[in-house]
Coordinates of C-alpha atoms in Angstrom, one line a residue:
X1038 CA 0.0 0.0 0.0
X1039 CA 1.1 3.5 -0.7
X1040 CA 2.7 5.2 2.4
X1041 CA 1.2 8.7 1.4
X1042 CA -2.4 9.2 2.1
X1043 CA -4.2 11.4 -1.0
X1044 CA -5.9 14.8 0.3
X1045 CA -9.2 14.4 0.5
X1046 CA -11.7 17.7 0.4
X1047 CA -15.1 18.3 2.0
X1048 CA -17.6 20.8 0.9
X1049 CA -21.0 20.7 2.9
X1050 CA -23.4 23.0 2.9
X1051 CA -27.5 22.7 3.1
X1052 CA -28.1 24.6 -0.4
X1053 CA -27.1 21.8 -3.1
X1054 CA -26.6 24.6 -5.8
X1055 CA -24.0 26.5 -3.2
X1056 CA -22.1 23.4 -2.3
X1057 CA -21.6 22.7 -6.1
X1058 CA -19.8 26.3 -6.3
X1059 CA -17.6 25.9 -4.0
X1060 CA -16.5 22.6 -5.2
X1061 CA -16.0 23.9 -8.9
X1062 CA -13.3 25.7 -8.7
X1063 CA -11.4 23.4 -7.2
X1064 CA -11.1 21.4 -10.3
X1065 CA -9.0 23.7 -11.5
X1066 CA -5.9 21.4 -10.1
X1067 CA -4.6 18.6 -12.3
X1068 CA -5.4 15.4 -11.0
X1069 CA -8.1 16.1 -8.6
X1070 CA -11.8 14.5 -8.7
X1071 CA -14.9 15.8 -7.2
X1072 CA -16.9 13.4 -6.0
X1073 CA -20.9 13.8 -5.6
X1074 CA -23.4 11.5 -4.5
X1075 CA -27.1 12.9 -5.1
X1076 CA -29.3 10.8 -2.5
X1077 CA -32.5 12.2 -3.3
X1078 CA -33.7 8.8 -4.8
X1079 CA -32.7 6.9 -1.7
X1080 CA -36.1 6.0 -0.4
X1081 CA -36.0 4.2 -3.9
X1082 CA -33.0 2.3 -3.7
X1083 CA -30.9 4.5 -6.0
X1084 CA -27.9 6.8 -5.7
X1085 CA -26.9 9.0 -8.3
X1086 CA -22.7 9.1 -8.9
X1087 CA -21.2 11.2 -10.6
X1088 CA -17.6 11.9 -10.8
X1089 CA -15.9 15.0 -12.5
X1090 CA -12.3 14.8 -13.0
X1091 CA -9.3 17.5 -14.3
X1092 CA -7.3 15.6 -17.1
X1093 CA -5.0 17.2 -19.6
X1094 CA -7.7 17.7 -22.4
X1095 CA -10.2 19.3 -20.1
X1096 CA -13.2 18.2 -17.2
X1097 CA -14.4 14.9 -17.9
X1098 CA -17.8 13.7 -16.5
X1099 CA -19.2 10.3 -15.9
X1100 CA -22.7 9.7 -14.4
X1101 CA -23.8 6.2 -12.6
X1102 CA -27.1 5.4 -11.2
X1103 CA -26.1 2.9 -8.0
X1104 CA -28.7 0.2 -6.8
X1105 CA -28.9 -0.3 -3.3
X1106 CA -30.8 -3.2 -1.8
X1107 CA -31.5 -1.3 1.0
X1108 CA -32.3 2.5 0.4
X1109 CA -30.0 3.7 3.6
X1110 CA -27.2 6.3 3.9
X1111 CA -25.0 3.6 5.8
X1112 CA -25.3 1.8 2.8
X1113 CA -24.7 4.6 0.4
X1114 CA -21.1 4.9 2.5
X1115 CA -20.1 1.3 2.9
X1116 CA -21.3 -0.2 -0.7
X1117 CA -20.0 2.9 -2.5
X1118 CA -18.5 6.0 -1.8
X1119 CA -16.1 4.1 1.0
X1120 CA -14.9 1.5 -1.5
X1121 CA -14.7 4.8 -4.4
X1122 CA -12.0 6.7 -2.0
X1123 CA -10.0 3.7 -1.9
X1124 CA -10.5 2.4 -6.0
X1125 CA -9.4 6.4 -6.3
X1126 CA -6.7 6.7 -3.7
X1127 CA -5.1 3.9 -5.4
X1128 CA -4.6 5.7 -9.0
X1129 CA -1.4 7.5 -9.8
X1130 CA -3.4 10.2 -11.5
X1131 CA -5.2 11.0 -8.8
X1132 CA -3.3 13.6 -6.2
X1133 CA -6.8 15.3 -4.8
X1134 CA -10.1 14.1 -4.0
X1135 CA -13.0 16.1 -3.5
X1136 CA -16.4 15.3 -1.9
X1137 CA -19.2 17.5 -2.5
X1138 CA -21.6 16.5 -0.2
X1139 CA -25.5 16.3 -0.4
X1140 CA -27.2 18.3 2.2
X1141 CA -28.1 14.7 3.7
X1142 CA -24.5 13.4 4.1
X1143 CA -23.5 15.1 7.4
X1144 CA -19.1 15.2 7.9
X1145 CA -19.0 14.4 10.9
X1146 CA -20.6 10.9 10.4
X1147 CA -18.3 10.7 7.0
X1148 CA -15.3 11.6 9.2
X1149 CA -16.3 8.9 11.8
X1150 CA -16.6 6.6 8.8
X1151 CA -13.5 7.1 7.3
X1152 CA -11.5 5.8 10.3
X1153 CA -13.7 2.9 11.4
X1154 CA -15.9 1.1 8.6
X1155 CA -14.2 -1.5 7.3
X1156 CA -13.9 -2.0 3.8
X1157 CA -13.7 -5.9 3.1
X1158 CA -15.8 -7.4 5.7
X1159 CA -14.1 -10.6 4.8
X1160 CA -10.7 -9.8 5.3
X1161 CA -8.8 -12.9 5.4
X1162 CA -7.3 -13.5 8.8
X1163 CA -3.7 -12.7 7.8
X1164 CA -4.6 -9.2 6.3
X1165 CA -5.2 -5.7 8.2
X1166 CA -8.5 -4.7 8.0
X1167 CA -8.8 -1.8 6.2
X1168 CA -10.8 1.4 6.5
X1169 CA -11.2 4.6 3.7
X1170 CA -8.9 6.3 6.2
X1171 CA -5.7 3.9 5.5
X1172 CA -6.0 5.6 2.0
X1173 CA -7.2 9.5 2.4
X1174 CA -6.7 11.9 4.9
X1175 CA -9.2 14.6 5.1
X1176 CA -6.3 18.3 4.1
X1177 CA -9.9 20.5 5.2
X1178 CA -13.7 20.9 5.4
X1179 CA -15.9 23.8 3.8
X1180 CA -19.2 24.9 4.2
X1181 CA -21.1 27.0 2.1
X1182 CA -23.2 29.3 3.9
X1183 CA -26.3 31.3 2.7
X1184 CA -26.2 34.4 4.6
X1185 CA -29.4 35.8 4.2
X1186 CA -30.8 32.7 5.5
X1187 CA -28.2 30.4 7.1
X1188 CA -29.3 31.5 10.7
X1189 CA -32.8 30.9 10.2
X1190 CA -32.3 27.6 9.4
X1191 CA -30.2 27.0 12.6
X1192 CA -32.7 28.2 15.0
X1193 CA -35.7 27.1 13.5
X1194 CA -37.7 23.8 14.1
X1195 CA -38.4 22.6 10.4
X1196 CA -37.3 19.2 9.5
X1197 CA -35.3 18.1 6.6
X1198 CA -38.1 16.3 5.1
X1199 CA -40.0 20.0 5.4
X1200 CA -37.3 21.5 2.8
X1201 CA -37.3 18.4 0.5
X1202 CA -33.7 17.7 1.9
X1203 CA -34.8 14.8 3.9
X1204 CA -33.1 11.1 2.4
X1205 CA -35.6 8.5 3.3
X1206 CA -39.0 8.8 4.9
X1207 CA -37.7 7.9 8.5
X1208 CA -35.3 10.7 8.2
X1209 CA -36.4 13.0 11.2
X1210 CA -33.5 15.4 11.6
X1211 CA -34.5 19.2 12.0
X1212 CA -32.8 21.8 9.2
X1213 CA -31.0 23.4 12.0
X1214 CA -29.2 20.2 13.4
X1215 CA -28.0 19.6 10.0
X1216 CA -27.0 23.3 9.6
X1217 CA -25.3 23.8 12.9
X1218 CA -23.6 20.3 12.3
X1219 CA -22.3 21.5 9.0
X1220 CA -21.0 24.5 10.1
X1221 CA -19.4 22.8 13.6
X1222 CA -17.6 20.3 11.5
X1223 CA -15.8 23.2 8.8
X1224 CA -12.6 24.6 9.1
X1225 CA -13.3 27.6 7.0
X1226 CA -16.8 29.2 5.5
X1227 CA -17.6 30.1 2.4
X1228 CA -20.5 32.8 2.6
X1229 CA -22.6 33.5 -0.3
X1230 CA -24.6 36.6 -0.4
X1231 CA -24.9 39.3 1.9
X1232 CA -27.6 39.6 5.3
X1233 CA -31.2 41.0 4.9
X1234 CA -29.5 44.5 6.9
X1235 CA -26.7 45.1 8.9
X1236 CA -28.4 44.2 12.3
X1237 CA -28.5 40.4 10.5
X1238 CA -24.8 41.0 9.5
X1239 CA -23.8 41.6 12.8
X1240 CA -25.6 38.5 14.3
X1241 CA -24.4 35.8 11.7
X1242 CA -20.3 37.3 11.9
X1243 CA -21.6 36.9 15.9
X1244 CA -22.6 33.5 15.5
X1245 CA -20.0 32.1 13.0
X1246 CA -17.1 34.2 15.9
X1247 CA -18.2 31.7 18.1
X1248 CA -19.4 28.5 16.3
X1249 CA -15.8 28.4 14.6
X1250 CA -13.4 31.2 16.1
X1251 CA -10.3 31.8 13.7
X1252 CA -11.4 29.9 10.9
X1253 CA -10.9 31.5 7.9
X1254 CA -13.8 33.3 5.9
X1255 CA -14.1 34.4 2.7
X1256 CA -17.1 35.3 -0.1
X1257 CA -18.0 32.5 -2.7
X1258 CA -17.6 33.3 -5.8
X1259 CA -14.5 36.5 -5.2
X1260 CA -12.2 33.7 -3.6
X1261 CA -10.9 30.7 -4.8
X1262 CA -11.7 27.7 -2.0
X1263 CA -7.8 26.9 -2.5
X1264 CA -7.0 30.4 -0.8
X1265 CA -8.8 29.2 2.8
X1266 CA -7.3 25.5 2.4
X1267 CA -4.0 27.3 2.3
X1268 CA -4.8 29.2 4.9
X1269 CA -5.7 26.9 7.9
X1270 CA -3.8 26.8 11.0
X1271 CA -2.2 24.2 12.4
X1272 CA -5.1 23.5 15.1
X1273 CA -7.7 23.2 12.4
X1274 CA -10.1 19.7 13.2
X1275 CA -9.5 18.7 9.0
X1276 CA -11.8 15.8 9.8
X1277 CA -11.0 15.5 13.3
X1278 CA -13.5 13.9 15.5
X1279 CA -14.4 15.7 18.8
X1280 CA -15.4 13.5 21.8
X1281 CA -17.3 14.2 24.8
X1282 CA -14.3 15.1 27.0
X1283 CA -12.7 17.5 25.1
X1284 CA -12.8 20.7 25.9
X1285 CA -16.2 22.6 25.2
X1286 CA -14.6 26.1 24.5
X1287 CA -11.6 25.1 22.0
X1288 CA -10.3 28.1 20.0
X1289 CA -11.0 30.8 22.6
X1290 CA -14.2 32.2 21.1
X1291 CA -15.6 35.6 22.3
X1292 CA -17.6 35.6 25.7
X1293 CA -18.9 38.8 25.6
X1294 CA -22.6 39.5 23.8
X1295 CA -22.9 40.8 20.6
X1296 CA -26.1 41.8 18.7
X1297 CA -27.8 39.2 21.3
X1298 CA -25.7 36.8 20.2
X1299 CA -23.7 35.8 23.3
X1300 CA -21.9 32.1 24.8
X1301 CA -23.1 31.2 28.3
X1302 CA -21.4 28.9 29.9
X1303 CA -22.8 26.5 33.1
X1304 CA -21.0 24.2 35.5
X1305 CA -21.9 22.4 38.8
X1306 CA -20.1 19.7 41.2
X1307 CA -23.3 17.9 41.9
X1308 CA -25.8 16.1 39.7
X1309 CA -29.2 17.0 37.8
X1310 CA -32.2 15.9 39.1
X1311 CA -34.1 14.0 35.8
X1312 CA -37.1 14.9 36.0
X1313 CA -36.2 18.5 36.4
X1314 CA -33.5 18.6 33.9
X1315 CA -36.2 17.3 31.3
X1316 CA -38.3 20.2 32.4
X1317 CA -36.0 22.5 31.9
X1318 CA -34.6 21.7 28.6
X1319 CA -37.3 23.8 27.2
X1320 CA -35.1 26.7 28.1
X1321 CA -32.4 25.3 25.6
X1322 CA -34.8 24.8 22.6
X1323 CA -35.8 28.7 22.7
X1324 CA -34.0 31.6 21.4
X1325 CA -30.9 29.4 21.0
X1326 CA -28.8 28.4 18.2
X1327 CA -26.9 25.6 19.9
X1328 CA -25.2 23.9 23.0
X1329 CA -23.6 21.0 23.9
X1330 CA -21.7 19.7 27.2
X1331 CA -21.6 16.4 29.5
X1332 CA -24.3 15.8 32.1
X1333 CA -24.6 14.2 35.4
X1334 CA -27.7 12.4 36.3
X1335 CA -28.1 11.3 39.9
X1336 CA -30.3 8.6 38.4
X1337 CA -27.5 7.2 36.4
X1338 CA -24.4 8.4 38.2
X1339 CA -21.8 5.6 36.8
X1340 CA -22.3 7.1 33.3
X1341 CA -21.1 10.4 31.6
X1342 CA -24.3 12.0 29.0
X1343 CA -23.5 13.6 26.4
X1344 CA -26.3 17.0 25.4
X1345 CA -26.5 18.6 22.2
X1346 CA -29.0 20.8 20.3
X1347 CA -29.5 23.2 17.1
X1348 CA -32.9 25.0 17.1
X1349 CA -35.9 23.2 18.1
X1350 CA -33.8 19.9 17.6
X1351 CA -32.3 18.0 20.6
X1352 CA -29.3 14.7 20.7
X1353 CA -28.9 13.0 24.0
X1354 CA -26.5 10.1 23.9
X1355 CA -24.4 8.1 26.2
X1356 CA -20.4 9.3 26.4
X1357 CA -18.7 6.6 28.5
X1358 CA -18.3 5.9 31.7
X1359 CA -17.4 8.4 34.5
X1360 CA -13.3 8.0 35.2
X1361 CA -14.5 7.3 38.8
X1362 CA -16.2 4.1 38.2
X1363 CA -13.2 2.6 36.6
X1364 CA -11.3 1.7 39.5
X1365 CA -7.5 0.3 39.9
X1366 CA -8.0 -1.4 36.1
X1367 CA -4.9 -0.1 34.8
X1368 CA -6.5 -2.0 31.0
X1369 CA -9.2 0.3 31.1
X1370 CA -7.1 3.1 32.1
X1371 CA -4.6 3.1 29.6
X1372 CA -7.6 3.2 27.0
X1373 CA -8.3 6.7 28.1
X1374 CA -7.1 9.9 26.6
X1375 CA -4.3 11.7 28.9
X1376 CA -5.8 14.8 27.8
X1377 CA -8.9 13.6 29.6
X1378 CA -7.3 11.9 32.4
X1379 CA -5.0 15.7 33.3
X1380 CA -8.6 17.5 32.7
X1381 CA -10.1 15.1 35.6
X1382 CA -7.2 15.1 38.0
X1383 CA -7.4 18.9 37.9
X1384 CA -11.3 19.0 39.2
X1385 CA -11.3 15.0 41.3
X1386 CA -13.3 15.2 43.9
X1387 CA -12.8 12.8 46.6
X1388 CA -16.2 11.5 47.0
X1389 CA -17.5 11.7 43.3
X1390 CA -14.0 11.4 41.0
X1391 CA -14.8 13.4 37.9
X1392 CA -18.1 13.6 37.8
X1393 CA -19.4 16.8 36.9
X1394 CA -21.9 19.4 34.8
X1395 CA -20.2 21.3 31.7
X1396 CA -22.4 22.7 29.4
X1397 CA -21.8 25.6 26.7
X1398 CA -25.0 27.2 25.7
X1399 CA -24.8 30.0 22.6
X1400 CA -27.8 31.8 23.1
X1401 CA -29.5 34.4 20.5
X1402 CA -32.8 35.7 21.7
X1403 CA -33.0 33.7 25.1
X1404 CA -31.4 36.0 28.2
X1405 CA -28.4 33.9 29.7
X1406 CA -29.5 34.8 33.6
X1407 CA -32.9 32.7 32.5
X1408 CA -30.9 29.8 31.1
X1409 CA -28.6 29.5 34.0
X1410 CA -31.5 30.2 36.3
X1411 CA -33.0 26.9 34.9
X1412 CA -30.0 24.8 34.8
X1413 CA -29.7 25.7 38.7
X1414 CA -33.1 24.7 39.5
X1415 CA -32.7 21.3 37.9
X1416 CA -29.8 20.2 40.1
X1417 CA -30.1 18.1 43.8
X1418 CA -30.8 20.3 46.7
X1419 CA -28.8 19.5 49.5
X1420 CA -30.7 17.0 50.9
X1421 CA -31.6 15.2 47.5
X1422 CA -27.6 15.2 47.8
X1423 CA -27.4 14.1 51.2
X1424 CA -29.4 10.6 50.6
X1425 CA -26.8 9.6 48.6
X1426 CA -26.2 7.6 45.3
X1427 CA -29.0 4.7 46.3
X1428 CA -31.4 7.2 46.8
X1429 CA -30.8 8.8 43.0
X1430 CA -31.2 5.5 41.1
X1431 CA -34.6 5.4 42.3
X1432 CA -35.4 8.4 41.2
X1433 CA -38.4 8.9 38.1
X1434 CA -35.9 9.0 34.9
X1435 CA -38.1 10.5 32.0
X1436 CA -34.7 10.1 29.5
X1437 CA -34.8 6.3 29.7
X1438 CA -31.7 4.0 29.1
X1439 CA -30.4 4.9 26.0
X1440 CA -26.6 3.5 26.3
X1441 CA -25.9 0.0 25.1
X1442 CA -25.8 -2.9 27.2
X1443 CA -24.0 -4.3 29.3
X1444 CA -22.2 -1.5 30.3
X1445 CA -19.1 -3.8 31.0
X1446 CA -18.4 -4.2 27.2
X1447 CA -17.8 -0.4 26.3
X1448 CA -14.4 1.1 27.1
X1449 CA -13.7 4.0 28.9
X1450 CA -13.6 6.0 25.6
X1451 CA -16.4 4.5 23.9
X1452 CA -19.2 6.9 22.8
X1453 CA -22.8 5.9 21.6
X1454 CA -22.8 7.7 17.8
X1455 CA -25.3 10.9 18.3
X1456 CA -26.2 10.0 14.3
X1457 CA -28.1 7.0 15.9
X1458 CA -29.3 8.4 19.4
X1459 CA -31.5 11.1 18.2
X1460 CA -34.7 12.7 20.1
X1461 CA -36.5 14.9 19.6
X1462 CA -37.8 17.6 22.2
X1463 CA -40.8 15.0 24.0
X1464 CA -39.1 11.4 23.5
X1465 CA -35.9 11.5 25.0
X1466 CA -35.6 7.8 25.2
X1467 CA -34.4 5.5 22.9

């Protein structure tokens, strides 16, 4: 196998026409190929491929219709456009790929895919297994952004399906997890258009400042995409996938509030009460774009939750077990990040280990003394702390079990995918 991965390219976006731009130009490079899959015919069992490659006489186009015996994005990724990365990685004419994503395809579940779905399920017992990610490495992600109606989208409660976006019939995602997602996952943004007014200007550069603070922006259409891939720094994610643990406020983004726009940030030593925390998540699905952060449930205190939301859409998943519960097994230890493990021994507390409340709100309309107001209400009083850990299992759990069992099997690192564990705001259980 070739010991230098080939650049791979993402361009998302929710506007297909957008996304198209800014992949384009990026043809202009000899040997690259762009790479789009249109899933709009999913729910039929088709997938529309084309590829559009730079060769010395010129673009050349070729257009496949793919049969899939079962109409699926998973399958879209692991019957073809996995296998397609590798077939390409593997030609000598071939020093770029590019993927122009449908609005459907999400990069951060690509990115996961890249680095662990096998290729050859039947890998003969002498052979590696091999993943996409043995033969491309993601060189940078870019979104293309309406900006006269990219914030919209991200605070709004429409579904996919609502904008014609949706893959298959069972696709429930909201437009604004999809947007936020998009834009989370970039390393640079390519805007298209200008705001309604200057008020609308102010609270998309707001938003963007703190969604994805010192990536490089530029207009679509007046810059070539080449000019932001150049210039990422050194700490951009290119495909990286964040987990859990990391830190919630990477990149130092502004804290102070602009045009409404403004990043509240909550933290406690001491665990939410469920039923009041699913009260209380109202106050997240309201005049907020996003958050995101790891939760502590007295009713399931050996497990770290993960939180996110976009808009009126909400993600609760299961992110591991605490640090705490894992004991003197130096095995599962030395499966943890050290990042993580330094981050815990900063804050260990000697009754409850790690365990803890971060959560990073960014708020538009919503007032941030109401939203930590809220938060604070949810968590034990003292007594409810007091009667200890047997007590809190009993307690009425309105978010369910939504972590795989037995608990025993998952490492101390292992994450239930959000892509899979999605509620919406009145079913939070799996």
């Amino acid at each position: 196998m070739t010991s230098r991965r080939t650049p791979l390219v993402l361009v998302t976006g929710l506007d297909r026409d957008l996304t198209a731009q800014a992949a384009t130009p990026l043809l202009d490079r000899p040997g690259t190929v762009v790479v789009h899959h249109d899933v709009r015919g999913l729910g039929q069992g088709v997938v529309v491929r084309t590829l559009r490659e730079q060769r010395a006489t010129g673009v050349v186009e070729s257009t496949a219709a793919i049969e899939l015996a079962h109409g699926c994005l998973s399958c879209t990724l692991r019957l073809d456009l996995l296998p397609l990365l590798r077939t390409l990685a593997r030609r000598d004419d071939v020093s770029r790929i590019v993927l122009q994503l449908d609005p459907a395809l999400e990069p951060q579940h690509l990115c996961w895919a890249f680095e662990e779905v096998v290729l050859d399920e039947d890998t003969a017992e002498d052979q590696e297994p091999e993943t996409a990610g043995d033969w491309v490495e993601v060189a940078g992600v870019l979104v293309a952004v309406d900006a006269a109606g990219w914030l919209d989208a991200a605070t709004g409660e429409e579904t996919m399906d609502d904008h014609g976006l949706a893959a298959t019939v069972d696709d429930e995602r909201t437009l604004a997890q999809v947007a936020v997602g998009q834009v989370t996952a970039a390393d640079a943004v390519l805007l298209a258009g200008e705001p309604d007014d200057g008020w609308a200007a102010a609270r998309l550069t707001a938003v963007l400042d703190r969604l994805l603070p010192g990536a490089p922006r530029a207009q679509l259409g007046r810059n070539h995409p080449d000019e932001l891939l150049t210039a990422l720094p050194p700490t951009a994610k290119r495909g990286r996938m964040p987990t859990p643990h990391d830190a919630l406020l990477a990149g130092q983004p502004p804290l102070d509030a602009v045009a409404d726009v403004e990043l509240v940030r909550f933290s406690a030593t001491r665990p939410f009460s469920p039923e009041r925390l699913h009260e209380a998540i109202d106050v997240l699905m309201t005049g907020v774009v996003c958050s995101r952060g790891r939760l502590w449930l007295a009713s399931q205190p050996d497990r770290a939750i993960w939180l996110e939301s976009a808009g009126g859409g909400l993600r609760v998943g299961d992110a591991g077990p605490w640090l705490a519960t894992l004991g003197d097994d130096a095995e599962l230890w030395s499966q943890v990040d050290p990042e993580r493990t330094a981050a815990a021994a900063l804050r260990w507390d000697p009754l409850y280990g790690d365990r803890d409340v971060e959560l990073v709100v960014l708020t538009h309309r919503q007032p941030a003394e109401l939203i930590t107001a809220a938060l604070t209400a949810a968590l034990l009083t003292d007594e409810e702390l007091a009667a200890g850990e047997d007590t809190w299992r009993a307690l009425p759990d309105p978010f369910g079990e939504w972590h795989a069992d037995p608990c025993e099997a998952a490492g101390p690192a292992d994450e239930t995918d959000l892509h899979t564990s999605s509620t919406d705001r009145e079913d939070h259980s799996r």
